[in-house]
Amino acid sequence: MTIQQTEKLSTRVASIDVLRGLIMVIMALDHVREFFGATPFRPEDVTQTSVALFSSRWITHLCAPNFVFLAGISIYLYQKKKDNIRETSIFLLTRGLWLIVIELVVVTFLLQLSYQLILLQVIWVIGWSMILFSLIIRLPRKVIAALAFLIIAGHNLVPNSATDNALGVLAGIFIHSPFVIMNGAGVPVVLVAYTILPWFGVMMTGYCVGEWLGLPSGEAFPKLWKTGTIMLFAFVVLRIINLYGDPAPWAVQPRGWVFSVLSFINVSKYPPSLQFVLLMVGIGMLLLAAFTIFQGKVTEWLKVFGQVPFFYYILHLALIAAGTFAWTTISFGRYANLGFSNPADWPKEYEPSLLRVVVVWLIVVVILYFPCRWFANYRKESQSKWLSYL
């Protein structure tokens, strides 16, 4: 049975759930690595990293852009299902505000078990993007596509002019990142890791692609495949030219050709550069195309996570935070948040281990499968409107 045949039995688009599920599983690897295998240098630093460590970070770059991209597709499908622009706009506004609150209150706490740092990441930027979408949802699809192109292709032309005054802070939040806001002693530091405008461009791209997901698989597949291929070709050309599209040009590495290749694919996420979006969303397009055609046991398993992404996101952070507390307390005699502390403050007995990260990651994913399956079934059977916010 193809995924398209399955979609006829459900109001959901199965290929979206499968790709989203894959993203959620990979995302857990990134968060487990930060908590259970933190290193004193960034894993993508090709001057110090190993191939395995670099790969464990690089593959997770697929998550945020494709998560936002799929959110845009879902907005288009939701709008078509409701066939009511006003109702769609109100839903996007309220859902966006809800996500921002969750980022500030729940996600911030789970990442640190405190509020010493307010870290504004993907849930924050999806929330703001939904709010902005509630304002432009009436625009023609072609206009939204043009705006998305201008933002993504032209974002790297905008100079970083962020300053400490109010206007500079707004510029940092909307255009440049990371941007740190210091509000004085006793007040948490605010780190805007995900700036709004470039990610909003990614969401608008997903919205414009959403129309293809309503087509039969035989028509959707070539559109997604061709577009993804063109995006990857454009990335390769821009990267070879090495003049525009990413603030960190690649370079031949003295450690050998393998690390030169890693440098070539090591593109900037904060904020997402043109080359980053072309590479990561291009791969996402190809995966989405494949999932419109093929289905099996693995995709059915991934679909469970993809049907309840918000539930999975909060639950996986809670599980990882609780596991980190237990592990560090037992192993080092005190709680140590390795991902959010200075390496100089780490326990002396601590040693990074990628094997430990992989083992914990697999355990987390297996444990999460069962509550996610239960909640997915519960949502199917329930008619409660509040569940649309989860």
PDB file of N, CA, C and O in Angstrom, residues 20 32 36 72 74 82 102-103 113 115 130 133 155 157 161 175 177 179 213 262 310 344 350 359-360 365 378:
ATOM      1  N   ARG A  20       8.028  14.283   9.576  1.00  0.00           N
ATOM      2  CA  ARG A  20       8.067  14.959  10.861  1.00  0.00           C
ATOM      3  C   ARG A  20       8.523  13.990  11.961  1.00  0.00           C
ATOM      4  O   ARG A  20       9.282  14.364  12.862  1.00  0.00           O
ATOM      5  N   VAL A  32      20.102  14.924  23.437  1.00  0.00           N
ATOM      6  CA  VAL A  32      20.803  13.969  24.301  1.00  0.00           C
ATOM      7  C   VAL A  32      22.305  14.252  24.286  1.00  0.00           C
ATOM      8  O   VAL A  32      22.975  14.195  25.329  1.00  0.00           O
ATOM      9  N   PHE A  36      24.251  14.676  27.646  1.00  0.00           N
ATOM     10  CA  PHE A  36      24.990  13.489  28.071  1.00  0.00           C
ATOM     11  C   PHE A  36      26.374  13.373  27.427  1.00  0.00           C
ATOM     12  O   PHE A  36      27.134  12.487  27.811  1.00  0.00           O
ATOM     13  N   GLY A  72       4.660  25.142   7.760  1.00  0.00           N
ATOM     14  CA  GLY A  72       4.070  25.939   6.688  1.00  0.00           C
ATOM     15  C   GLY A  72       3.134  25.129   5.810  1.00  0.00           C
ATOM     16  O   GLY A  72       2.051  25.599   5.431  1.00  0.00           O
ATOM     17  N   SER A  74       1.488  22.506   6.764  1.00  0.00           N
ATOM     18  CA  SER A  74       0.308  22.224   7.580  1.00  0.00           C
ATOM     19  C   SER A  74      -0.640  23.416   7.638  1.00  0.00           C
ATOM     20  O   SER A  74      -1.865  23.242   7.690  1.00  0.00           O
ATOM     21  N   LYS A  82     -10.437  24.104   6.498  1.00  0.00           N
ATOM     22  CA  LYS A  82     -11.419  24.977   7.146  1.00  0.00           C
ATOM     23  C   LYS A  82     -12.185  25.818   6.128  1.00  0.00           C
ATOM     24  O   LYS A  82     -13.357  26.135   6.339  1.00  0.00           O
ATOM     25  N   ILE A 102       4.762  28.724  25.928  1.00  0.00           N
ATOM     26  CA  ILE A 102       5.343  27.414  26.245  1.00  0.00           C
ATOM     27  C   ILE A 102       6.873  27.474  26.195  1.00  0.00           C
ATOM     28  O   ILE A 102       7.568  26.914  27.049  1.00  0.00           O
ATOM     29  N   GLU A 103       7.418  28.171  25.193  1.00  0.00           N
ATOM     30  CA  GLU A 103       8.878  28.312  25.094  1.00  0.00           C
ATOM     31  C   GLU A 103       9.433  29.037  26.310  1.00  0.00           C
ATOM     32  O   GLU A 103      10.445  28.618  26.894  1.00  0.00           O
ATOM     33  N   LEU A 113      16.312  23.254  34.257  1.00  0.00           N
ATOM     34  CA  LEU A 113      15.708  23.043  35.574  1.00  0.00           C
ATOM     35  C   LEU A 113      15.821  24.314  36.413  1.00  0.00           C
ATOM     36  O   LEU A 113      15.960  24.281  37.636  1.00  0.00           O
ATOM     37  N   TYR A 115      15.502  29.067  35.658  1.00  0.00           N
ATOM     38  CA  TYR A 115      15.251  30.139  34.701  1.00  0.00           C
ATOM     39  C   TYR A 115      16.414  31.128  34.678  1.00  0.00           C
ATOM     40  O   TYR A 115      16.231  32.338  34.576  1.00  0.00           O
ATOM     41  N   MET A 130       3.802  31.985  13.066  1.00  0.00           N
ATOM     42  CA  MET A 130       2.353  31.785  12.944  1.00  0.00           C
ATOM     43  C   MET A 130       1.603  33.100  13.142  1.00  0.00           C
ATOM     44  O   MET A 130       0.618  33.380  12.446  1.00  0.00           O
ATOM     45  N   PHE A 133       1.983  34.972  10.063  1.00  0.00           N
ATOM     46  CA  PHE A 133       1.176  34.353   9.009  1.00  0.00           C
ATOM     47  C   PHE A 133      -0.294  34.721   9.155  1.00  0.00           C
ATOM     48  O   PHE A 133      -1.027  34.831   8.169  1.00  0.00           O
ATOM     49  N   HIS A 155      18.526  37.540   2.592  1.00  0.00           N
ATOM     50  CA  HIS A 155      18.835  37.757   4.004  1.00  0.00           C
ATOM     51  C   HIS A 155      20.320  38.002   4.248  1.00  0.00           C
ATOM     52  O   HIS A 155      20.704  38.832   5.084  1.00  0.00           O
ATOM     53  N   LEU A 157      22.356  39.554   2.512  1.00  0.00           N
ATOM     54  CA  LEU A 157      22.779  40.876   2.065  1.00  0.00           C
ATOM     55  C   LEU A 157      22.635  41.924   3.163  1.00  0.00           C
ATOM     56  O   LEU A 157      23.246  42.990   3.098  1.00  0.00           O
ATOM     57  N   SER A 161      23.720  45.083  11.898  1.00  0.00           N
ATOM     58  CA  SER A 161      23.807  46.407  12.500  1.00  0.00           C
ATOM     59  C   SER A 161      23.156  46.451  13.871  1.00  0.00           C
ATOM     60  O   SER A 161      22.817  47.512  14.385  1.00  0.00           O
ATOM     61  N   ILE A 175      16.234  39.811  12.679  1.00  0.00           N
ATOM     62  CA  ILE A 175      17.110  39.604  11.527  1.00  0.00           C
ATOM     63  C   ILE A 175      18.371  38.828  11.858  1.00  0.00           C
ATOM     64  O   ILE A 175      18.778  37.938  11.121  1.00  0.00           O
ATOM     65  N   SER A 177      21.183  36.746  14.620  1.00  0.00           N
ATOM     66  CA  SER A 177      21.262  35.907  15.811  1.00  0.00           C
ATOM     67  C   SER A 177      22.617  35.213  15.861  1.00  0.00           C
ATOM     68  O   SER A 177      23.308  35.127  14.847  1.00  0.00           O
ATOM     69  N   PHE A 179      21.472  36.701  19.551  1.00  0.00           N
ATOM     70  CA  PHE A 179      21.459  38.048  20.089  1.00  0.00           C
ATOM     71  C   PHE A 179      21.173  37.964  21.583  1.00  0.00           C
ATOM     72  O   PHE A 179      20.153  37.451  21.999  1.00  0.00           O
ATOM     73  N   LEU A 213       0.950  18.728  -1.738  1.00  0.00           N
ATOM     74  CA  LEU A 213       0.648  17.577  -0.885  1.00  0.00           C
ATOM     75  C   LEU A 213      -0.808  17.154  -0.977  1.00  0.00           C
ATOM     76  O   LEU A 213      -1.172  16.082  -0.483  1.00  0.00           O
ATOM     77  N   LEU A 262      33.893  18.150   5.154  1.00  0.00           N
ATOM     78  CA  LEU A 262      33.063  18.577   6.283  1.00  0.00           C
ATOM     79  C   LEU A 262      32.939  20.099   6.312  1.00  0.00           C
ATOM     80  O   LEU A 262      31.869  20.643   6.606  1.00  0.00           O
ATOM     81  N   PHE A 310       4.234  18.102  19.087  1.00  0.00           N
ATOM     82  CA  PHE A 310       4.332  18.970  20.259  1.00  0.00           C
ATOM     83  C   PHE A 310       4.391  18.139  21.539  1.00  0.00           C
ATOM     84  O   PHE A 310       5.203  18.408  22.445  1.00  0.00           O
ATOM     85  N   ALA A 344      34.680  24.641  32.569  1.00  0.00           N
ATOM     86  CA  ALA A 344      35.499  24.720  33.773  1.00  0.00           C
ATOM     87  C   ALA A 344      34.722  24.293  35.012  1.00  0.00           C
ATOM     88  O   ALA A 344      35.324  23.910  36.031  1.00  0.00           O
ATOM     89  N   TYR A 350      34.019  13.763  34.670  1.00  0.00           N
ATOM     90  CA  TYR A 350      33.256  13.663  33.426  1.00  0.00           C
ATOM     91  C   TYR A 350      34.164  13.539  32.211  1.00  0.00           C
ATOM     92  O   TYR A 350      35.143  14.263  32.069  1.00  0.00           O
ATOM     93  N   VAL A 359      23.483   5.406  23.039  1.00  0.00           N
ATOM     94  CA  VAL A 359      22.722   4.457  23.861  1.00  0.00           C
ATOM     95  C   VAL A 359      21.551   5.157  24.540  1.00  0.00           C
ATOM     96  O   VAL A 359      20.407   4.671  24.519  1.00  0.00           O
ATOM     97  N   VAL A 360      21.819   6.310  25.147  1.00  0.00           N
ATOM     98  CA  VAL A 360      20.753   7.053  25.833  1.00  0.00           C
ATOM     99  C   VAL A 360      19.701   7.510  24.828  1.00  0.00           C
ATOM    100  O   VAL A 360      18.497   7.440  25.103  1.00  0.00           O
ATOM    101  N   VAL A 365      14.113   7.255  22.729  1.00  0.00           N
ATOM    102  CA  VAL A 365      13.175   7.096  21.615  1.00  0.00           C
ATOM    103  C   VAL A 365      12.247   5.900  21.847  1.00  0.00           C
ATOM    104  O   VAL A 365      11.034   5.983  21.603  1.00  0.00           O
ATOM    105  N   TYR A 378      -5.590   8.661  21.186  1.00  0.00           N
ATOM    106  CA  TYR A 378      -6.530   9.468  21.966  1.00  0.00           C
ATOM    107  C   TYR A 378      -7.017  10.664  21.155  1.00  0.00           C
ATOM    108  O   TYR A 378      -8.197  10.997  21.155  1.00  0.00           O
TER     109      TYR A 378
END
